[in-house]
XYZ file of C-alpha atoms in Angstrom:
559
model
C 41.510 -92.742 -21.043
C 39.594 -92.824 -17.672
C 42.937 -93.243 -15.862
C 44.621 -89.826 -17.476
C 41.494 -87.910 -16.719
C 41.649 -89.021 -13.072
C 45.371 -87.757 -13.025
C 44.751 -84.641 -14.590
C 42.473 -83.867 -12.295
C 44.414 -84.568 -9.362
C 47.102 -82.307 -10.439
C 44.455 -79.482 -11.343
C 42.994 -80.395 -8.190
C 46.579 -80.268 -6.077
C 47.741 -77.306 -8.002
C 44.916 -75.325 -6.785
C 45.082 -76.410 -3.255
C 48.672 -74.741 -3.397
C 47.923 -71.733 -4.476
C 48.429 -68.889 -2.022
C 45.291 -66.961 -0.903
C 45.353 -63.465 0.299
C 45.580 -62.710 3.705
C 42.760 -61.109 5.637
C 43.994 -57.268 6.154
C 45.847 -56.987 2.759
C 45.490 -54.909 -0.280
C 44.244 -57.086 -3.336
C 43.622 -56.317 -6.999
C 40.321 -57.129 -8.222
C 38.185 -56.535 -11.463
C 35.061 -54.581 -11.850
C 32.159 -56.997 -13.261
C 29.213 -55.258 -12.469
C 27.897 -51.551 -11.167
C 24.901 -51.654 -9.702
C 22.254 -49.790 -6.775
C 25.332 -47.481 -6.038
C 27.963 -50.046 -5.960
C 30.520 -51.670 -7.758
C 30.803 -55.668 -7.468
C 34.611 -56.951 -7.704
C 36.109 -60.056 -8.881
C 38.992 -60.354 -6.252
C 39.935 -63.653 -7.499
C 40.296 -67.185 -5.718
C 36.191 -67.435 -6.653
C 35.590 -64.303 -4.641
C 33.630 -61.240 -5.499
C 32.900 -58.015 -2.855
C 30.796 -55.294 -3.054
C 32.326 -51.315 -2.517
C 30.214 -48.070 -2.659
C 30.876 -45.987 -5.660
C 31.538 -43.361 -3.229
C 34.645 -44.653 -1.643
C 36.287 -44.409 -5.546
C 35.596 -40.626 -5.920
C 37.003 -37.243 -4.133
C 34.755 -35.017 -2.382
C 32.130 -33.616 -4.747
C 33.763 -35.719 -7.894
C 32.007 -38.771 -10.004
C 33.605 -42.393 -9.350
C 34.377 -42.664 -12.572
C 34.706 -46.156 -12.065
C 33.114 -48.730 -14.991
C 32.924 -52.671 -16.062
C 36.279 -54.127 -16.846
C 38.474 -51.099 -14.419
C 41.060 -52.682 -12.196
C 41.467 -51.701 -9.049
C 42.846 -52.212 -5.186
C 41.139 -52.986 -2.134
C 41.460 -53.953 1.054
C 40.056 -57.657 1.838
C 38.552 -57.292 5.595
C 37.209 -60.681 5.365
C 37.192 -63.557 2.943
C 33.790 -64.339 3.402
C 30.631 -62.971 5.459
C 26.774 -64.540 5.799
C 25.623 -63.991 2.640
C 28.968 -65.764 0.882
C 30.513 -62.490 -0.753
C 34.074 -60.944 0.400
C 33.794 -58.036 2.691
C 36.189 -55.749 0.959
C 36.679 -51.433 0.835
C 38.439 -49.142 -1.258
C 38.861 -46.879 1.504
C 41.155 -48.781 3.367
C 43.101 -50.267 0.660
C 43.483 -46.091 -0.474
C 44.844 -45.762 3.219
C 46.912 -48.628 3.463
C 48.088 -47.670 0.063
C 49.055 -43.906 1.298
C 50.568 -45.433 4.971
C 53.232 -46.906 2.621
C 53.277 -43.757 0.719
C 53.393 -41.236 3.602
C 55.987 -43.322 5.535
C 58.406 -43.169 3.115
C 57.921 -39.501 2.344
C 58.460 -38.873 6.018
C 61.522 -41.301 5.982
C 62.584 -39.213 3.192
C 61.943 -35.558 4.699
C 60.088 -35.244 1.577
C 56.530 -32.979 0.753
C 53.675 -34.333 0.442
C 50.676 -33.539 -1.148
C 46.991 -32.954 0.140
C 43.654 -30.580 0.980
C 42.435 -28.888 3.996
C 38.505 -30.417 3.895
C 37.536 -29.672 7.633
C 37.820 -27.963 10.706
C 38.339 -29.929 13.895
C 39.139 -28.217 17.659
C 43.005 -26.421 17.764
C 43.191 -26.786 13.822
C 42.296 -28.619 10.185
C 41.959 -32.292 8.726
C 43.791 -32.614 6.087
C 42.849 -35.353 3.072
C 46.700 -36.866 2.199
C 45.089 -39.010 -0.428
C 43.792 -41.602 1.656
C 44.812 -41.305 5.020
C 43.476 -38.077 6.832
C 46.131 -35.929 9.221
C 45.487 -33.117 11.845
C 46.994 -29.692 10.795
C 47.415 -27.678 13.909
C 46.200 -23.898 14.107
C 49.884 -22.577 14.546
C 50.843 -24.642 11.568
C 48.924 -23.198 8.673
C 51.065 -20.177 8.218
C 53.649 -17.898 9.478
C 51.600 -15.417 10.890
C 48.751 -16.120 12.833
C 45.474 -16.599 9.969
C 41.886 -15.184 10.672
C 39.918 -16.727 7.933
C 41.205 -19.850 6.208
C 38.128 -20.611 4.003
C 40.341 -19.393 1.023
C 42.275 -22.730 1.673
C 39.984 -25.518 1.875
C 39.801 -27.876 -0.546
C 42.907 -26.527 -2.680
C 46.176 -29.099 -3.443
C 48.617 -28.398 -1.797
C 52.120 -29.365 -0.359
C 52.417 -30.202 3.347
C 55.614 -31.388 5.643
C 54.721 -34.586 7.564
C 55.985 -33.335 11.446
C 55.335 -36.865 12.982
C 52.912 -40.246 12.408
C 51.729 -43.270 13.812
C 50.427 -45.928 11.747
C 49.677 -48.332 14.690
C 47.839 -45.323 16.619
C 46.478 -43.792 12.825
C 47.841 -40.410 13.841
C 49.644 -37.907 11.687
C 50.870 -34.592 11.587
C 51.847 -32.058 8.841
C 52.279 -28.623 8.713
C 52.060 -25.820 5.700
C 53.663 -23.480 7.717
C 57.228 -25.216 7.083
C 56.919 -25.376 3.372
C 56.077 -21.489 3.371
C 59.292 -21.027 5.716
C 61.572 -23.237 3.144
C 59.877 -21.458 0.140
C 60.284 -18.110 2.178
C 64.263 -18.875 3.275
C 65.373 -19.541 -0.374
C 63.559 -16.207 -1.499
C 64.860 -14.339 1.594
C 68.781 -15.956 0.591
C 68.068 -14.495 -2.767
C 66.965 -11.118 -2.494
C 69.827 -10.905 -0.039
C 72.615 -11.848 -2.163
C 71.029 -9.229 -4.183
C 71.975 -6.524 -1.663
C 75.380 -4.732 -0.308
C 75.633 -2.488 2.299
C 75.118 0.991 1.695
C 72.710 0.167 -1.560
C 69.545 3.020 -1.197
C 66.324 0.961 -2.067
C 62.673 0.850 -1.893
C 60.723 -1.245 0.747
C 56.636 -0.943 2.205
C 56.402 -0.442 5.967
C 54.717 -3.820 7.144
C 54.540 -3.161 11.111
C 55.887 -1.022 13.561
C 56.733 -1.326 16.940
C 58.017 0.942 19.314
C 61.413 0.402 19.026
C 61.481 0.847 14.845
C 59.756 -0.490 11.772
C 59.737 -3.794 9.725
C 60.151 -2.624 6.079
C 59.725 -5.574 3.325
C 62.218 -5.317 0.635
C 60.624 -7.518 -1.688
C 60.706 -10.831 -0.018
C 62.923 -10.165 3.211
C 62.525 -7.741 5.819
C 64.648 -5.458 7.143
C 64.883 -3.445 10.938
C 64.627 0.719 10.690
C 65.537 0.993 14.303
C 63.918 4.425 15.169
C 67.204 5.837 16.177
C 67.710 5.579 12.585
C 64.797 7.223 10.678
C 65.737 10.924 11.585
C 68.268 13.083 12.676
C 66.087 14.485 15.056
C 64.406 13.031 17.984
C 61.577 10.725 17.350
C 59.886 9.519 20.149
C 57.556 6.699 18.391
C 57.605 5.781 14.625
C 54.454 6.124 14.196
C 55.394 9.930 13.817
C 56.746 9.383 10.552
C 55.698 6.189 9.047
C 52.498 4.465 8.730
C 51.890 0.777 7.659
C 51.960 0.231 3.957
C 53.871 3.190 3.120
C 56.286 2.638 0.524
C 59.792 4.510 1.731
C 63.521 4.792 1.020
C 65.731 3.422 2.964
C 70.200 2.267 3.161
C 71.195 -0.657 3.961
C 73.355 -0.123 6.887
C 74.606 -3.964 7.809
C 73.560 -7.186 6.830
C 74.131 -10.673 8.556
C 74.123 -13.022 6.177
C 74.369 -16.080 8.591
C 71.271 -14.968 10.520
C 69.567 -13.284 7.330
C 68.941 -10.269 9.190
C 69.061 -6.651 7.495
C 69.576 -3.146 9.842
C 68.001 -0.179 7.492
C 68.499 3.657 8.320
C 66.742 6.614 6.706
C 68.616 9.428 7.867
C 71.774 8.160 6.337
C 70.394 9.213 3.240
C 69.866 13.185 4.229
C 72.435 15.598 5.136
C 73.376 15.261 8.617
C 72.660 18.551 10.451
C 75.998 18.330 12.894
C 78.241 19.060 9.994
C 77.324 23.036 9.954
C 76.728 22.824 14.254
C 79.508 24.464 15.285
C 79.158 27.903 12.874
C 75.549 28.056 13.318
C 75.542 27.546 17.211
C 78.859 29.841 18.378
C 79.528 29.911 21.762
C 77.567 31.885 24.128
C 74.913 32.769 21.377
C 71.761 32.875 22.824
C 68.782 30.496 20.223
C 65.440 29.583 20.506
C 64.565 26.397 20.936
C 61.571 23.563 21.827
C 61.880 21.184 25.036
C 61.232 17.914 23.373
C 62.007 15.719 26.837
C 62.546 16.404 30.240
C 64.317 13.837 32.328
C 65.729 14.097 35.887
C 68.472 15.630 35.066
C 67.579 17.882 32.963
C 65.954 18.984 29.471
C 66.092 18.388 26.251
C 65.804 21.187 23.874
C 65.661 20.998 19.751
C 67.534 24.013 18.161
C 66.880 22.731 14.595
C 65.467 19.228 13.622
C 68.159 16.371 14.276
C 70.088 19.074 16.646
C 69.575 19.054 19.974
C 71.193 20.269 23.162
C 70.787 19.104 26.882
C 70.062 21.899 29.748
C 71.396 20.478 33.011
C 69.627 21.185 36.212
C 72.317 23.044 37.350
C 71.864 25.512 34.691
C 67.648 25.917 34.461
C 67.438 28.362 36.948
C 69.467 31.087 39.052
C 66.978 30.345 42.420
C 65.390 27.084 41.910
C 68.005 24.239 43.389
C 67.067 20.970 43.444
C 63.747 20.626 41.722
C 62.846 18.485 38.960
C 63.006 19.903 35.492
C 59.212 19.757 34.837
C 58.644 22.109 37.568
C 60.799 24.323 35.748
C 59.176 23.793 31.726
C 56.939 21.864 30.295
C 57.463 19.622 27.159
C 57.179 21.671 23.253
C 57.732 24.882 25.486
C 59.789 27.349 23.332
C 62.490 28.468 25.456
C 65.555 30.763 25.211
C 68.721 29.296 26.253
C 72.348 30.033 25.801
C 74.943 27.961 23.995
C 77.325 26.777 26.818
C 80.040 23.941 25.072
C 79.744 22.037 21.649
C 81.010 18.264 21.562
C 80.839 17.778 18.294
C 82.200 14.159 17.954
C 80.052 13.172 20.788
C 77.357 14.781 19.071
C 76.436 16.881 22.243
C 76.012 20.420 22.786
C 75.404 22.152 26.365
C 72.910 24.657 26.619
C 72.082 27.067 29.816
C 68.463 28.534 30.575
C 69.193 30.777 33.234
C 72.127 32.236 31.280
C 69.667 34.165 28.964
C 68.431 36.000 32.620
C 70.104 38.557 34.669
C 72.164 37.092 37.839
C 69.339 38.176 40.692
C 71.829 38.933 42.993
C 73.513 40.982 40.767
C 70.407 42.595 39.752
C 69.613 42.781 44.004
C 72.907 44.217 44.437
C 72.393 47.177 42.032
C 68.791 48.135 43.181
C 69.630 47.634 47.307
C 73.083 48.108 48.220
C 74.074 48.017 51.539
C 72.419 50.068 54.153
C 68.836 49.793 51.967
C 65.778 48.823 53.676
C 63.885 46.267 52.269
C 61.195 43.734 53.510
C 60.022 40.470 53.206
C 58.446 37.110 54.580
C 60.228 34.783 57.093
C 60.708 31.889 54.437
C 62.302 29.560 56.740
C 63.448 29.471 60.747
C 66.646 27.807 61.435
C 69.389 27.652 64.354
C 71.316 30.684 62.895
C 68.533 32.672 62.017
C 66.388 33.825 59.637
C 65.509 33.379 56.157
C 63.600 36.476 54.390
C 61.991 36.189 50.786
C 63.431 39.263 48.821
C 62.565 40.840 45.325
C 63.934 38.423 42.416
C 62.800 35.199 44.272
C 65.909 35.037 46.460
C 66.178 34.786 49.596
C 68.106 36.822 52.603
C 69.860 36.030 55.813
C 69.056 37.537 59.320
C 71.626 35.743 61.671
C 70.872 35.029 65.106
C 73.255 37.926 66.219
C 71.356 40.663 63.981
C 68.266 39.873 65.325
C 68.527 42.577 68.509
C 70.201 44.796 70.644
C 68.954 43.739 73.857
C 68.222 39.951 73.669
C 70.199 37.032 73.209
C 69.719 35.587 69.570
C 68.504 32.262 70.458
C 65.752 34.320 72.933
C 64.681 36.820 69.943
C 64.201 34.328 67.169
C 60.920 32.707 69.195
C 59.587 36.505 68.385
C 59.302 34.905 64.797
C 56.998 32.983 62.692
C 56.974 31.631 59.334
C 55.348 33.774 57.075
C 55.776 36.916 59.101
C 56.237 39.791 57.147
C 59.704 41.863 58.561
C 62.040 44.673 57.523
C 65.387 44.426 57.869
C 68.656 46.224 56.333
C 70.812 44.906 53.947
C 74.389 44.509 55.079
C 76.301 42.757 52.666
C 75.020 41.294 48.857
C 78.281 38.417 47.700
C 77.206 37.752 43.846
C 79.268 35.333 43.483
C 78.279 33.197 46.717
C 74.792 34.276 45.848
C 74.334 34.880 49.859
C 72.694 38.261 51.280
C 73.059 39.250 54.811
C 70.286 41.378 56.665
C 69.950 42.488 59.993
C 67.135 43.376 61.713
C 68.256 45.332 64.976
C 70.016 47.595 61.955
C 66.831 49.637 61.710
C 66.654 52.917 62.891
C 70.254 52.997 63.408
C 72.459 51.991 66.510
C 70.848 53.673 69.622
C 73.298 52.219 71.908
C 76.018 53.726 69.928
C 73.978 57.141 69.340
C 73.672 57.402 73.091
C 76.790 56.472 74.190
C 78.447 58.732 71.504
C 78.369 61.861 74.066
C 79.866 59.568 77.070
C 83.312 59.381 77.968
C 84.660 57.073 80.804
C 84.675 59.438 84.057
C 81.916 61.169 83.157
C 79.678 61.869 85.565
C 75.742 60.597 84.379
C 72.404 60.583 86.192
C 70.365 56.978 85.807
C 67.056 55.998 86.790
C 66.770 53.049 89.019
C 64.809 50.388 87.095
C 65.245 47.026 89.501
C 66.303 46.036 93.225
C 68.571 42.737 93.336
C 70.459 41.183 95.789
C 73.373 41.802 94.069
C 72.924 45.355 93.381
C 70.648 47.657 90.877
C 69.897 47.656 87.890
C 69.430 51.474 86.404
C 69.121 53.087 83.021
C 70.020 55.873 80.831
C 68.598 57.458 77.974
C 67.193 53.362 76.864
C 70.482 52.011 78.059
C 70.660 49.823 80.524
C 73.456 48.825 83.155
C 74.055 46.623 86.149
C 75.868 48.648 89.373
C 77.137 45.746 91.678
C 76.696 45.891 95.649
C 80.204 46.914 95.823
C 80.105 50.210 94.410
C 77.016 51.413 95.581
C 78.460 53.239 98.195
C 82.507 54.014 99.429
C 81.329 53.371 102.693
C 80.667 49.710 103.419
C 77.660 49.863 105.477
C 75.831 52.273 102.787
C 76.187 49.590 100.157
C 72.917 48.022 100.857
C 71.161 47.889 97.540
C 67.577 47.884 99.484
C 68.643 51.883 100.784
C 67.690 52.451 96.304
C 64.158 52.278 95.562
C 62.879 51.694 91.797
C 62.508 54.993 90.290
C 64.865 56.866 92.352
C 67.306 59.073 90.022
C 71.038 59.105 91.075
C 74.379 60.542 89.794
C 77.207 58.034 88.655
C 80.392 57.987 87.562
C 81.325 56.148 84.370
C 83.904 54.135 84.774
C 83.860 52.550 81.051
C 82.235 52.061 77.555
C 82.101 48.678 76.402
C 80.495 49.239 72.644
C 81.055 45.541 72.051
C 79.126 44.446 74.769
C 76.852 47.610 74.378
C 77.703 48.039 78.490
C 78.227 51.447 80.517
C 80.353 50.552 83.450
C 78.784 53.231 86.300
C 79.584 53.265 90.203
C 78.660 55.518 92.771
C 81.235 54.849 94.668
C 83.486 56.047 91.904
C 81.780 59.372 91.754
C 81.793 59.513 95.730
C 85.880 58.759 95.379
C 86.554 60.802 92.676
C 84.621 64.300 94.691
C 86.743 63.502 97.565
C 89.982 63.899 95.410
C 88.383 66.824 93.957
C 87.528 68.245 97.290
C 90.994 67.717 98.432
C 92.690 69.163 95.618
C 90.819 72.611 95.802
C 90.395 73.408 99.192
C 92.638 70.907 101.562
C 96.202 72.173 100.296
C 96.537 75.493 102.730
C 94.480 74.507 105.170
C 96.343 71.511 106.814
C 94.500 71.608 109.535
C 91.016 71.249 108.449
C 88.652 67.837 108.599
C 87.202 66.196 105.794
C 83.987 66.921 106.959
C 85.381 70.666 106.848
C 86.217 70.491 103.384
C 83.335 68.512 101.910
C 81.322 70.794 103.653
C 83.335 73.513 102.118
C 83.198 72.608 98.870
C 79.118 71.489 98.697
C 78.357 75.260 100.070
C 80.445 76.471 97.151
C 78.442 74.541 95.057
C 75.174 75.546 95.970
C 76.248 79.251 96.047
C-alpha cells in the first residue's frame, strides 16, 4: 500500500525533523567506532562523527586506554567543519565537566582533589582533573618551602580560595588543608594536656626572646625568663634546635591554642635557702653578669643574683658609669647589704668589702701632718689637692696665705701643680678634708708677734713712702703708720721727712692677730717719753722748761 508507505514516511520523516540537536558549546556523549593514526573517531549521534587525539583521554605519562565500543563525553565545538566531520575535544568536555564539579565544591567549602604538574612565575599549576588552577608560592605550606619537587605530580587535596569560570581563573591552596589537618591535631594533643603536666618536646626554633618546643603536634613558648633560675641572656646558651628537653606546662589558652612552657619550674628554686646562705653583711664572691646604668649585676650562685647600686661601687668614684668601675664575668667581692626575698632581690655593696679612705686618711695623717699632692681642680673657694687613697683635699681661699687676699693668691696656681699643704681637719663621715697651705712652717705672724705687747716700744724699717703715710716692717711683718702719727708735732708729720730704708723707734699701740696687724705710731712713743720725762724729773723742779727736762732726761740716757 503505496499510500501507507508515503505516510510512514512522513511521520519518520517529521519525527526526525523534531528531534533536538545538541547545541554548539555543550558536552555530548558519543561512541568510539574506530582508533586510528593516534586518534579516536566518535559517533556523537544525529549522523555525526568527530575525531579526538588519544592524548586528550590519558593523564600525563599514562596510556588512553580508550578502545572500540567505550562511551565517552565531549565537547561539540562545531557541528560540522570543511571536510563534513564534527569538530569535537575531550579536553574541553573534561573541563566543562570539572567547572560544574569545582563550582559546586567551592559552593560547598568542600576539598578538592588534584596534582602540582608545573611551575609558573609566584607559584604552581595545579591539574584539578580537567581544569588547571594557579597555586600561589605562599600557599603550598605553612612555612615557607625551598624545594617542592617532592610534590609534583602526587594526588592530593586542595581548598578552592576563589574562581572564575567566565575569566577561566582559579585558585586553591594546600596550605589551608595542612592548617585544618594541623588545628584538629593541635585541639587534640591539647585536650591531652593540664597545666603543670612535665613532658617531653624537641626544640624547633629559637628566638631571642625564648624557644618554640613541639610537643608532638602543637607547639609551645619557653619564654627565656623561664628556662633557668639564673640569668640567661640568649637561649641559645642552653638549647640548641632539635634537642629533645623537659619541660611544665605552665598555662594553656585553649581558645587561642597557645601553650606557655617553663624549665626551671621543674628544679629546685635556689631563693628558698637565700636568706641562710647569704646573712647580712657577709662578704661572697661573686661574677658581674650585666652592668646597666645604674648599676651591676652580680651572680652569687646560679639563679641568685644581687644588684650593686652605683651608690655603693665605690668610696671615691661619684657619678660614673658602672663599666668604668668592672667589667662583665669580673669576679668581684661584695658585701651582702638587704635581702627581699619575696621580691626576689638582694642588695649587695662593692665598696663595703674596702676600708673607708678617709678613715684610712684619718689614721695615717691626722691633723697637723704634712702631706702633698696635685691641684686636681681650681674653683672660687679654693683648691682641690689629690691625696693618698684617691681622695681628694680642700685648700680654701682663706688658707691659701698670710699676706695676700685669697682671690689674689689662687692665680699663683695651676692645675696639675704639685703643692704641700697641712692637714687641718679629716670629717669621715662627710668624707671632706681641709688643708691649708699658709699652715706650713708654722704661723710667723703669730711667732713674731708672740714677744710684743701693746706699748711696747719696737724699731721698724721703712719699706714705702705714701701720701698717706709709711709703710714699715718688722721682723717680716708689715704695718701701715698713717700721716697722723708720724710726728706729735703737726708740721713734722710730713711722710716725705722718712726715706725708704730709714730705721725708726715706735710705739705699739695694738696687736690685731686676726687681722695679723701691729698698730705702731711715733707719735705715741714721742707722747708717751714726754709723760715719762715729766714723771721723773718735772715733779721738784716746778720751775723748769720742757726743753729743760727732755734735755735732762736724754743726757741721762746717754750717760
Amino acid at each position: 500500500m503505496p499510500n501507507a508507505s508515503m505516510e510512514e514516511f512522513e511521520a519518520l520523516l517529521n519525527e526526525s525533523l523534531e528531534m533536538d540537536t545538541p547545541d554548539e558549546g555543550t558536552v555530548v556523549k558519543g561512541k568510539v567506532i574506530a582508533v586510528e593514526a593516534g586518534q579516536a573517531i566518535i559517533d556523537v549521534g544525529y549522523k555525526m562523527e568527530g575525531r579526538v587525539d588519544l592524548k586528550e583521554f590519558a593523564n600525563p605519562g599514562e596510556d588512553s586506554g580508550i578502545t572500540v565500543g567505550d562511551e565517552v563525553e565531549v565537547y561539540l565545538r562545531a557541528a560540522e567543519n570543511a571536510r563534513g566531520e564534527a569538530v569535537i575535544s575531550r579536553d574541553m568536555a573534561r573541563r566543562e565537566e570539572a567547572w560544574d564539579r569545582l563550582e559546586k565544591a567551592y559552593a560547598d567549602d568542600a576539598r578538592v582533589e588534584g596534582a602540582i604538574f608545573g611551575r609558573v612565575k609566584g607559584g604552581f599549576t595545579v591539574d584539578l582533573g580537567g581544569a588547571v588552577a594557579f597555586l600561589p608560592g605562599s600557599q603550598v605550606d605553612v612555612r615557607p618551602v625551598r624545594d617542592a619537587g617532592p610534590l609534583m605530580g602526587l594526588k592530593q587535596p586542595f581548598q578552592i580560595l576563589k574562581m572564575d569560570r567566565r575569566r577561566g581563573n582559579i585558585v586553591v591552596s594546600r596550605r589551608a588543608i595542612l592548617e585544618e589537618s594541623r588545628a584538629e591535631q593541635r585541639a587534640e594533643v591539647i585536650a591531652n594536656l593540664e597545666e603543670g603536666q612535665a613532658v617531653d618536646g624537641v626544640v624547633k626554633n629559637i628566638t631571642e626572646y625564648g624557644a618554640f618546643v613541639d610537643l608532638g603536634g602543637v607547639d609551645g613558648l619557653l619564654h627565656v625568663t623561664d628556662m633557668a633560675w639564673r640569668r640567661v641572656n640568649h637561649p641559645s646558651e642552653i638549647l640548641s634546635i632539635g634537642e629533645t628537653v623537659k619541660v611544665q606546662v605552665i598555662k594553656i589558652n585553649r581558645e587561642t591554642h597557645r601553650i606557655s612552657l617553663g624549665m626551671k619550674q621543674l628544679q629546685e628554686d635556689p631563693w628558698d635557702l637565700v636568706a641562710a646562705k647569704y646573712p647580712m653583711s657577709s662578704v661572697h664572691t661573686g661574677r658581674v653578669t650585666n652592668i646597666t646604668d645604674y648599676g651591676a649585676f652580680v651572680e652569687l650562685e646560679p639563679g641568685v643574683e644581687g644588684l650593686v647600686h652605683v651608690s655603693e661601687m665605690s668610696w671615691t668614684k661619684k657619678n660614673v658609669h658602672p663599666g668604668k668601675i668592672v667589667s662583665t664575668s669580673q669576679e668581684v667581692e661584695v658585701m651582702v647589704l638587704e635581702i627581699d626575698q619575696a621580691k626576689r632581690r638582694v642588695s649587695l655593696g662593692l665598696k663595703q668589702t674596702q676600708r673607708n679612705p678617709w678613715e684610712v686618711f684619718n689614721e695615717q695623717f691626722p691633723p697637723g701632718t704634712e702631706v702633698e699632692g696635685e691641684v686636681k681642680n681650681i674653683t672660687e673657694f679654693g683648691l682641690f689637692i689629690g691625696l693618698e687613697g684617691d681622695i681628694d683635699g680642700m685648700v680654701h681661699l682663706s688658707d691659701l696665705s698670710w699676706d695676700e687676699r685669697g682671690e689674689d693668691a689662687i692665680q699663683n696656681y695651676r692645675k696639675g701643680d704639685v703643692v704641700q699643704a697641712v692637714v687641718q681637719d679629716t670629717d669621715v663621715e662627710k668624707e671632706r678634708i681641709s688643708l691649708s697651705i699658709k699652715a706650713l712652717g708654722g704661723d710667723k705672724f703669730a711667732e713674731a708677734a708672740g714677744g710684743i705687747k701693746r706699748g711696747s716700744i719696737v724699731t721698724v724699717e721703712v719699706t714705702a713712702i705714701e701720701d698717706g703715710g709709711i709703710e714699715v716692717e718688722h721682723e717680716g711683718m708689715k704695718s701701715f703708720i698713717r700721716r697722723s702719727d708720724l710726728s706729735r708735732d703737726r708740721a713734722e708729720q710730713r711722710p716725705e721727712r722718712f726715706s725708704v730704708g730709714d730705721k725708726i723707734d715706735v710705739r705699739v699701740t695694738n696687736v690685731d692677730m686676726k687681722s695679723r696687724r701691729l698698730g705702731l705710731s711715733i707719735k705715741a712713743r714721742e707722747i708717751a717719753e714726754e709723760k715719762e720725762a715729766v714723771e721723773q724729773y718735772g715733779s721738784s723742779d716746778s720751775g723748769a722748761s720742757l726743753g729743760d727736762i727732755l734735755g735732762a732726761a736724754l743726757n741721762r740716757d746717754d750717760e
